[in-house]
Amino acid sequence: MKLGGYANRIGWVDLSAGKVEFKPVPEDDARKYIGGRGLGVKFVFDNGPKVDALSPDNVLCFMNGPLTGSEANMSGRMAVVTKSPLTGTVTDSHHGGWSAARLRWAGFDGLVFKGKAAKPTYAYIHDDKVELLDASEVWGKGVHETIKHFQAKYGEKDLSVITIGPAGENLVKFACWINEDDRASGRGGTGCVGGSKNLKAIVIKSGKNIVKAADRDKWKTAHTKALAEIMDERVVTSPRKGGLSVYGTNVLMNMTNVIGGLPAKNSQFTGFEGAEKISGEFVNANILVGNPTCHACPVACKKEVEVKDGPYAGLRMESIEYEPCWSVGANCGNDDVRVVAKMIHMCNDFGMDAIEIGHPLSVYMEASEKGYTNGDGKLAWGDGAAMVELAGKIARREGIGDVMANGANAVAAHFGHPELAMTCKGQGIPAYDPRGIKGMGLGYATSNRGACHLRGYTPAAEVVGNVLGPSTVADPLAWKGKGEMNMIFQNVHAVTDCLDLCKFSTFAESLDSFAAQYEAMTGIPSDAGHLLKVGERVYNLERHINNLNGFGEGSDQLPKRFTTEPSTMGGSKGHICELDDMLVEYYDKRGWVNGVVPESKLKELEII
Ligand code: SF4
């Protein structure tokens, strides 16, 4: 393959046979799906889209994009793509930090694991090689101890460790992968798939930066322009007076609360009286100790904190992000930021999705309040000590934790009240209430990986009011136009996930800017229209995979609470989410028939 950027090497690992095959990146697929999420989804499709998530036949893909490891802004992200044990859909989840760059510098565009190892195994990646080695010593260990073990064994310099914790080993359905920067490929249960394969960790010892642009002069121009866009952007960095650089993503807590877009106490309310005490501003003023960043990122949105008092005094952790903070905070009626820090830290150490865990907890809390728990005791809103204890029980699958480990739908069904689960396709909603931020409601329902804010981040326009270079502002309470808006956001974010760039880059960089960098790096002619077509292709292929797995007409739903129970407070008071109206508009724009991709569309996009 003559394309620039790519290492042109993918490691195909058969864990059952203990064998590794090395193949070049298929050029036709690279042109159509770029890399990262796109290539991973294509591999899932080619492997047989109906494979059960926990079958050895499922593939678990760790994928880079063609810009990964270069000096491209925010290019330190890696996609983990597979079938999800939580939702049954195809899923992808991306982590930041340095491990993606190191995989590229070790000579790889991706690793694809299939089969099941006979015993706990880790993959050691170095010098264009993949070695499969015995992980018995670290099986059962937490993420942080596992990482320290490999750092002691191989030296910290140039080393990345991506690992599962006990939750993945115990097949918790929302288990995840965490790396040495405490960055998670959090959603969808990709760590559970790792556990089902007896794959404990991927340890990467990187070599030199090998990324070469096809046209070095063009690359310099494109990169310089993109960097200027980021440094000049009010939400992301400039003038470093607010936004992500100062408060991290948790700057959203107070913003969503005011507009009636902050779901509280299992989404019974659209605002939380304790929001300020868990907000980015509060964290900044009271417990912030550092601002770490990812590879090639001038933003540094991570906020390292240290708990100063109380039972968790001395706990230092990275980082309090908005969505996990909401999940174990407002969603659980908890306004103690020390408990938030402890819970996120525990989730990282157990290797569990810190956004998802709030859902089985808040279902348990609402069921307790309403007297539905029968012999399973009670869990009070905001009971931090009990939440911490239950996190351990979930990871170990002990007692009620065994039910909770299967997700919110399982807990709600266990109590005989499935309506308590605030999920779409089995995955819990993130931190935006569909009654106060209506485009996000449509986004949850039509997300291909279950409820998700990152498929199409409409709050960029509906809450923050700035995306894709020039300002785009949308009324969060209007439903008209949200169908087309969601489609565009979903296609754009599919592109950044293929490249694989942090989504916050879309606050500042235009599609033309992405295209200029992609063209200079790979040598493939590109413009905004070309990239949007790739995004559309990826989104339609994912939807096609889901259609083949039984997600057909009527599958794009929201929990009834959002479409029937009016918002209780804030700017959205009295509103419901008009999902059905938005779906009509969305399907029309997509060219889908009630959520199903017709064959003609698959052919038009050259998917089949
Ligand atoms: S903006 Fe934040 S998450 Fe994105 S690359 Fe930078 S530090 Fe990482």
XYZ file of C-alpha atoms and ligand atoms in Angstrom:
616
model
C 0.000 0.000 0.000
C 1.371 3.398 -0.948
C -0.752 5.552 1.340
C 1.061 7.862 3.762
C 0.426 7.835 7.512
C -0.376 4.180 7.938
C 2.181 1.744 9.347
C 0.528 -0.701 6.929
C 0.583 -3.537 9.428
C -2.237 -5.127 11.388
C -1.675 -7.975 13.825
C -4.369 -10.662 13.547
C -4.209 -12.704 16.741
C -5.807 -16.120 17.080
C -5.910 -16.597 20.855
C -7.233 -20.168 20.599
C -4.302 -21.285 18.471
C -1.770 -18.914 20.055
C -0.801 -17.644 16.611
C -0.319 -14.191 15.130
C -0.531 -13.274 11.464
C 0.560 -9.921 10.108
C -1.330 -8.374 7.222
C -1.157 -5.033 5.432
C -4.041 -2.609 5.763
C -6.494 -3.460 2.962
C -6.202 -0.388 0.722
C -9.739 -0.431 -0.628
C -11.126 -0.599 2.939
C -8.727 2.134 4.076
C -10.006 4.415 1.316
C -13.645 3.700 2.183
C -13.452 3.490 5.995
C -10.164 5.374 6.779
C -9.215 3.566 10.038
C -10.114 3.578 13.761
C -13.847 3.029 14.200
C -14.507 2.650 10.468
C -12.023 -0.127 9.773
C -12.938 -1.852 13.047
C -16.622 -1.875 12.137
C -15.746 -3.241 8.689
C -13.766 -6.055 10.332
C -16.733 -6.857 12.620
C -18.992 -6.997 9.554
C -16.584 -9.154 7.537
C -16.144 -11.513 10.497
C -19.859 -12.293 10.515
C -22.134 -9.620 11.938
C -24.383 -12.009 13.851
C -21.655 -13.479 16.073
C -22.534 -13.457 19.767
C -20.517 -10.890 21.712
C -19.137 -13.436 24.191
C -18.443 -16.143 21.629
C -14.751 -16.801 20.912
C -15.686 -16.038 17.296
C -16.284 -12.377 18.117
C -13.444 -10.095 17.050
C -11.990 -7.506 19.406
C -10.262 -4.768 17.418
C -7.841 -2.131 18.749
C -7.553 0.362 15.907
C -5.625 3.525 15.119
C -6.327 6.108 12.438
C -3.886 7.367 9.795
C -3.113 10.530 11.830
C -2.460 8.630 15.088
C 0.957 9.274 16.545
C 1.603 12.262 14.287
C 1.662 15.836 15.561
C -1.991 16.244 14.482
C -3.941 17.913 17.260
C -5.679 15.506 19.651
C -4.547 12.466 17.661
C -3.834 10.243 20.678
C -6.984 8.159 20.522
C -7.507 4.454 19.929
C -10.778 2.760 18.978
C -11.817 -0.529 20.563
C -14.435 -2.087 18.275
C -16.417 -5.285 18.776
C -19.902 -6.687 19.340
C -21.246 -5.458 22.683
C -22.330 -7.896 25.400
C -24.390 -5.096 26.976
C -26.438 -4.120 23.929
C -25.937 -6.821 21.277
C -25.078 -4.039 18.807
C -21.762 -3.282 17.208
C -19.881 -0.915 19.513
C -16.768 1.206 19.530
C -15.193 3.023 22.439
C -12.137 5.268 22.302
C -9.462 6.046 24.866
C -6.966 8.897 24.961
C -3.582 9.229 26.591
C -0.491 7.871 24.828
C -1.210 4.215 24.086
C -2.597 4.849 20.599
C 0.519 6.768 19.562
C 2.725 4.055 21.055
C 0.913 1.318 19.127
C 1.631 3.218 15.927
C 5.267 3.809 16.949
C 5.576 0.082 17.661
C 4.690 -0.436 13.997
C 0.949 -1.150 13.967
C -2.298 0.320 12.669
C -4.295 -2.157 14.704
C -4.576 -5.470 16.521
C -7.503 -7.835 16.005
C -8.068 -10.581 18.576
C -10.219 -13.625 17.930
C -10.720 -16.935 19.740
C -10.136 -17.652 23.415
C -6.821 -18.268 25.124
C -6.522 -21.453 27.187
C -5.215 -19.442 30.151
C -4.877 -15.775 31.137
C -2.789 -14.112 28.451
C -1.331 -10.740 27.600
C -0.041 -9.501 24.283
C 3.396 -7.858 24.338
C 3.841 -5.548 21.346
C 7.325 -4.403 20.394
C 9.522 -3.982 17.329
C 6.785 -4.953 14.813
C 6.109 -8.118 16.848
C 3.238 -9.499 18.936
C 4.116 -12.022 21.647
C 1.398 -13.884 23.565
C 2.527 -14.422 27.165
C 1.203 -15.831 30.433
C -0.843 -13.307 32.467
C -1.579 -15.609 35.430
C 0.448 -13.354 37.743
C -1.880 -10.405 37.192
C -5.209 -12.208 36.694
C -7.483 -11.051 39.516
C -5.449 -7.883 40.071
C -6.862 -4.387 39.755
C -6.003 -2.173 36.810
C -3.523 -0.005 38.709
C -1.605 -2.937 40.203
C -1.536 -4.642 36.811
C -0.072 -1.546 35.172
C 2.580 -1.226 37.907
C 3.487 -4.909 37.426
C 4.208 -4.400 33.733
C 5.984 -1.093 34.327
C 8.311 -2.878 36.771
C 8.841 -5.713 34.281
C 9.443 -3.673 31.114
C 10.358 -0.207 32.441
C 8.072 2.815 32.337
C 9.864 4.529 29.460
C 7.937 4.321 26.167
C 5.560 1.789 27.725
C 1.786 1.671 27.484
C -0.450 -0.869 29.171
C -4.100 -1.287 28.195
C -5.762 -3.688 30.582
C -8.977 -5.057 31.991
C -9.594 -5.383 35.725
C -11.551 -7.888 37.803
C -14.820 -6.632 36.258
C -13.730 -7.799 32.804
C -12.503 -11.108 34.174
C -15.872 -11.621 35.908
C -17.752 -10.719 32.720
C -19.440 -7.617 34.080
C -21.355 -6.518 30.994
C -20.111 -2.946 31.174
C -16.466 -3.772 31.886
C -13.935 -1.668 30.001
C -10.275 -1.218 29.072
C -8.105 1.300 30.935
C -4.578 2.459 30.137
C -1.693 3.844 32.200
C -3.095 7.367 31.904
C -6.351 6.155 33.497
C -8.126 6.722 30.178
C -10.969 4.342 29.465
C -12.442 2.759 26.390
C -15.435 2.868 28.628
C -18.717 2.130 26.958
C -20.339 -1.015 25.640
C -18.570 -3.715 27.644
C -15.469 -4.131 25.476
C -13.570 -5.226 28.622
C -16.110 -8.004 29.142
C -15.232 -9.271 25.652
C -11.551 -9.222 26.671
C -12.361 -11.240 29.796
C -14.319 -13.772 27.754
C -11.180 -14.313 25.662
C -8.860 -14.605 28.709
C -7.081 -11.533 27.349
C -5.892 -9.497 30.336
C -3.720 -6.800 28.793
C -1.970 -5.333 25.791
C 1.501 -4.115 26.686
C 3.183 -1.849 24.142
C 6.843 -0.884 24.057
C 7.108 1.739 21.391
C 9.967 2.583 19.106
C 10.567 5.860 17.278
C 7.845 7.974 15.721
C 7.514 6.428 12.277
C 4.589 8.483 10.989
C 5.370 9.979 7.588
C 3.071 12.284 5.686
C 2.652 11.673 1.969
C 3.253 15.395 1.330
C 5.363 16.974 4.063
C 4.887 20.619 2.938
C 1.143 20.268 2.591
C 1.079 18.590 5.990
C 2.922 21.446 7.694
C 0.483 23.981 6.243
C -2.594 21.958 7.183
C -1.352 21.231 10.690
C -0.366 24.840 11.385
C -3.798 26.067 10.291
C -5.607 23.466 12.428
C -3.522 24.325 15.493
C -4.323 28.012 15.082
C -8.039 27.164 14.916
C -7.809 25.248 18.179
C -5.784 27.877 20.008
C -8.228 30.550 18.913
C -11.375 28.737 20.010
C -13.299 29.981 23.021
C -14.748 26.686 24.280
C -11.653 24.571 23.913
C -8.592 26.621 24.818
C -8.409 30.283 24.014
C -8.135 32.484 25.955
C -7.677 29.874 28.680
C -10.203 31.816 30.708
C -12.761 29.057 30.915
C -14.039 26.018 29.140
C -12.276 22.709 28.779
C -8.739 23.811 29.544
C -9.720 25.271 32.892
C -12.701 23.283 34.137
C -12.577 20.143 31.995
C -15.755 18.569 30.665
C -17.386 19.058 34.054
C -17.890 22.704 33.119
C -21.187 21.364 31.758
C -22.683 20.457 35.155
C -23.971 23.942 35.992
C -24.813 24.746 32.356
C -27.119 21.751 31.886
C -28.649 22.251 35.334
C -29.785 25.794 34.532
C -31.498 24.852 31.276
C -33.338 21.873 32.763
C -31.132 19.399 30.933
C -29.501 17.655 33.908
C -31.230 14.342 34.670
C -31.370 13.734 38.421
C -32.380 10.802 40.627
C -32.776 8.327 37.784
C -34.177 11.070 35.543
C -37.199 11.744 37.745
C -36.067 15.379 37.740
C -34.408 17.633 35.169
C -32.177 19.458 37.619
C -30.230 18.759 40.796
C -30.061 21.006 43.837
C -26.531 19.756 44.581
C -25.149 20.395 41.069
C -22.848 23.252 42.102
C -21.110 21.042 44.702
C -20.035 18.518 42.057
C -19.396 21.016 39.238
C -16.172 21.728 37.371
C -16.022 25.127 39.035
C -16.220 23.520 42.503
C -13.571 20.943 41.612
C -11.310 23.681 40.260
C -11.643 25.768 43.425
C -11.288 22.964 45.944
C -9.565 19.741 44.921
C -7.787 20.293 41.592
C -4.094 19.356 41.633
C -3.143 18.880 37.986
C -4.080 19.277 34.318
C -2.749 16.241 32.437
C -3.215 15.943 28.709
C -3.162 13.377 25.917
C -0.637 12.948 23.105
C -0.417 16.055 20.909
C -3.140 17.975 22.723
C -2.810 21.620 23.762
C -6.183 21.559 25.542
C -5.399 19.474 28.645
C -9.037 18.911 29.600
C -8.148 16.251 32.202
C -8.501 17.376 35.782
C -6.455 15.490 38.359
C -7.845 15.831 41.876
C -6.889 14.997 45.421
C -9.505 14.396 48.108
C -8.553 16.456 51.142
C -10.796 15.155 53.921
C -13.367 12.564 54.880
C -13.058 8.779 54.569
C -11.288 9.000 51.196
C -8.763 11.703 52.192
C -5.503 11.375 50.277
C -7.115 9.765 47.236
C -5.492 11.208 44.128
C -7.123 10.398 40.827
C -7.426 11.433 37.228
C -9.920 12.681 36.189
C -13.400 13.899 37.137
C -15.247 14.004 33.817
C -18.758 15.380 33.417
C -20.599 12.199 32.431
C -19.201 9.820 35.113
C -19.542 12.636 37.673
C -23.184 12.994 36.695
C -23.739 9.224 36.742
C -22.626 8.676 40.346
C -23.550 12.248 41.329
C -26.824 13.888 40.235
C -28.175 10.640 38.822
C -27.786 8.977 42.231
C -28.788 12.029 44.267
C -25.188 12.354 45.494
C -23.720 15.857 45.955
C -20.474 14.779 47.661
C -17.609 15.254 45.187
C -15.376 13.082 47.407
C -17.710 10.130 46.793
C -17.700 10.977 43.089
C -13.882 10.829 43.043
C -13.835 7.561 44.987
C -16.436 5.913 42.765
C -14.729 6.896 39.496
C -11.362 5.777 40.868
C -12.850 2.426 41.911
C -14.495 1.968 38.528
C -11.142 2.613 36.857
C -9.386 0.128 39.122
C -12.037 -2.564 38.639
C -12.197 -1.726 34.931
C -15.873 -0.747 34.762
C -17.638 1.942 32.747
C -18.063 4.804 35.216
C -20.956 6.215 33.161
C -22.869 2.934 33.144
C -22.460 2.043 36.808
C -24.750 4.858 37.960
C -27.679 3.196 36.199
C -27.982 -0.064 38.131
C -27.418 2.037 41.256
C -30.087 4.633 40.495
C -32.578 1.940 39.466
C -31.938 0.273 42.820
C -32.425 3.642 44.559
C -35.712 4.462 42.829
C -36.961 0.908 43.393
C -36.105 1.317 47.091
C -37.946 4.639 47.280
C -41.031 3.100 45.688
C -40.981 -0.088 47.742
C -40.207 -2.467 44.865
C -37.081 -4.160 46.248
C -38.787 -6.886 48.286
C -36.084 -9.006 49.956
C -33.148 -7.102 48.464
C -32.916 -4.409 51.128
C -32.862 -0.718 50.291
C -30.452 1.774 48.814
C -31.015 5.430 49.687
C -30.380 8.338 47.310
C -26.873 9.685 47.813
C -25.712 6.959 50.231
C -22.029 7.206 49.311
C -20.738 4.444 51.592
C -23.303 1.979 50.217
C -22.480 2.988 46.620
C -18.795 2.322 47.228
C -19.570 -1.075 48.753
C -21.866 -1.987 45.859
C -19.230 -1.050 43.262
C -17.045 -3.821 44.697
C -19.946 -6.270 44.753
C -20.730 -5.536 41.110
C -17.112 -6.061 40.034
C -16.961 -9.335 41.968
C -20.545 -10.334 41.072
C -21.470 -10.808 44.732
C -25.083 -10.906 45.946
C -27.277 -8.255 44.300
C -24.090 -7.121 42.545
C -24.398 -10.202 40.331
C -27.675 -8.840 38.919
C -26.354 -5.264 38.738
C -23.327 -6.476 36.774
C -25.708 -7.232 33.891
C -26.792 -3.588 33.613
C -29.797 -1.412 34.423
C -32.298 -3.407 32.349
C -31.469 -6.549 34.353
C -31.863 -4.750 37.694
C -35.159 -3.131 36.699
C -36.481 -6.497 35.464
C -35.292 -8.138 38.689
C -37.470 -5.712 40.673
C -40.391 -6.260 38.290
C -40.320 -2.680 36.951
C -38.537 -2.499 33.588
C -39.749 1.099 33.155
C -37.141 2.185 35.739
C -34.244 1.529 33.356
C -33.123 4.745 31.651
C -31.538 2.923 28.730
C -31.645 2.752 24.935
C -30.850 -0.656 23.436
C -29.691 -1.700 26.914
C -27.113 1.046 27.490
C -27.715 3.765 30.084
C -28.161 7.373 29.027
C -25.344 9.834 29.664
C -25.751 13.194 31.379
C -28.166 15.100 29.134
C -31.921 15.047 29.661
C -33.886 14.550 26.398
C -36.671 16.815 27.674
C -34.293 19.768 28.063
C -31.908 18.940 25.192
C -34.165 17.410 22.564
C -31.631 16.730 19.856
C -29.764 14.589 22.340
C -32.938 12.563 22.915
C -33.071 11.729 19.225
C -29.341 11.058 19.351
C -29.739 8.518 22.181
C -32.547 6.723 20.373
C -30.748 6.508 17.034
C -27.256 5.834 18.349
C -25.889 2.615 16.906
C -24.243 1.581 20.189
C -27.123 2.250 22.599
C -27.701 5.523 24.452
C -24.678 7.702 23.794
C -23.768 11.380 23.678
C -20.709 10.860 21.497
C -22.342 9.455 18.345
C -23.636 12.910 17.539
C -22.753 15.507 20.164
C -25.653 17.887 19.595
C -25.097 19.670 22.956
C -22.222 21.370 21.124
C -24.918 23.373 19.331
C -27.788 23.036 21.832
C -25.890 23.843 25.044
C -22.468 25.237 24.184
C -23.463 26.859 20.901
C -20.309 26.358 18.921
C -19.160 23.616 16.627
C -17.359 23.046 13.339
C -15.560 26.347 13.258
C -18.285 28.935 12.745
C -20.795 29.143 15.539
C -23.812 26.932 15.260
C -26.491 27.591 17.809
C -29.641 25.543 18.180
C -32.550 25.952 20.575
C -32.369 22.916 22.902
C -36.158 22.937 23.334
C -37.035 22.930 19.628
C -37.516 19.577 17.915
C -37.834 20.719 14.299
C -34.593 20.409 12.375
C -33.057 18.036 14.906
C -33.370 15.101 12.504
C -30.992 16.614 9.973
C -28.806 18.071 12.718
C -28.356 14.648 14.309
C -27.502 13.053 10.998
C -24.799 15.634 10.297
C -23.325 15.378 13.801
C -23.344 11.570 13.627
C -21.579 11.565 10.263
C -19.005 14.146 11.384
C -18.196 12.262 14.579
C -17.920 9.016 12.664
C -15.216 10.761 10.614
C -13.259 11.952 13.661
C -13.557 8.441 15.131
C -12.112 7.007 11.911
C -9.234 9.452 11.858
C -9.141 8.823 15.285
C -9.176 12.356 16.711
C -10.662 13.607 19.965
C -14.185 14.890 19.354
C -13.380 18.170 21.037
C -11.399 19.012 17.910
C -14.748 19.553 16.164
C -15.435 22.518 18.424
C -12.609 24.300 16.669
C -11.586 22.656 13.416
C -13.685 22.686 10.265
C -14.298 19.651 8.083
C -12.109 21.318 5.466
C -9.323 21.393 8.008
C -9.719 17.689 8.768
C -9.769 16.964 5.043
C -6.611 18.994 4.410
C -4.736 17.067 7.108
C -6.077 13.707 5.912
C -5.104 14.455 2.304
C -1.619 15.682 3.228
C -0.999 12.659 5.453
C -2.347 9.880 3.229
C -2.125 11.341 -0.259
C -5.821 10.611 -0.852
C -7.616 13.634 -2.365
C -10.206 14.827 0.115
C -12.602 17.605 0.987
C -15.494 18.127 3.386
C -17.958 16.306 1.121
C -15.656 13.300 0.782
C -15.242 12.980 4.563
C -18.971 13.346 5.195
C -19.582 10.503 2.751
C -17.157 8.295 4.716
C -18.998 9.183 7.925
C -22.329 8.357 6.332
C -20.943 5.026 5.076
C -19.679 4.058 8.535
C -22.945 5.007 10.221
C -24.981 3.055 7.681
C -22.765 -0.024 7.949
C -23.172 0.011 11.744
C -26.920 0.364 11.351
C -26.940 -2.482 8.816
C -25.064 -4.724 11.291
C -27.625 -3.848 13.960
C -30.507 -4.504 11.540
C -29.051 -7.955 10.876
C -29.015 -8.527 14.641
C -32.719 -7.866 15.064
C -32.699 -4.109 15.691
C -35.363 -3.203 13.166
C -38.487 -1.099 13.042
C -39.379 0.283 16.480
C -35.903 -0.263 17.953
C -35.044 3.442 18.158
C -36.761 4.240 21.435
C -36.333 6.327 24.548
C -37.439 5.350 28.034
C -41.119 6.377 28.326
C -40.230 8.783 31.145
C -38.747 11.208 28.615
C -41.714 11.159 26.234
C -44.548 11.145 28.789
C -43.395 12.741 32.079
C -42.848 16.505 31.688
C -39.608 18.138 32.800
C -39.758 19.269 36.413
C -37.459 22.258 36.587
C -35.034 24.614 34.914
C -35.501 26.186 31.500
C -37.218 23.072 30.145
C -39.959 22.905 32.785
C -43.127 21.346 31.355
C -41.462 19.903 28.231
C -41.414 16.311 27.044
C -39.201 14.926 24.262
C -41.036 14.724 20.890
C -39.141 11.653 19.754
C -41.662 10.333 17.205
C -41.766 13.647 15.327
C -37.981 13.851 15.238
C -37.674 10.227 14.090
C -39.838 10.909 11.002
C -37.577 13.780 10.010
C -34.408 11.783 10.809
C -35.359 8.663 8.836
C -36.325 10.828 5.885
C -32.929 12.559 5.886
C -31.123 9.247 6.320
C -33.095 7.509 3.579
C -33.976 4.694 5.970
C -37.263 2.845 6.229
C -38.356 3.063 9.871
C -34.803 2.596 11.095
C -33.800 -0.023 8.545
C -31.184 0.699 5.862
C -32.607 -0.326 2.470
C -30.447 -2.301 0.057
C -30.442 0.617 -2.360
C -28.741 2.806 0.270
C -26.153 0.137 1.035
C -25.335 -0.034 -2.681
C -25.285 3.751 -3.089
C -22.690 3.951 -0.300
C -20.711 1.021 -1.762
C -21.152 -0.984 1.434
C -22.306 -4.061 -0.485
S -9.237 17.526 24.728
Fe -8.975 16.262 26.563
S -9.647 14.155 25.968
Fe -9.327 15.360 24.081
S -7.227 14.862 23.480
Fe -7.140 16.746 24.732
S -6.748 16.100 26.866
Fe -7.393 14.280 25.664
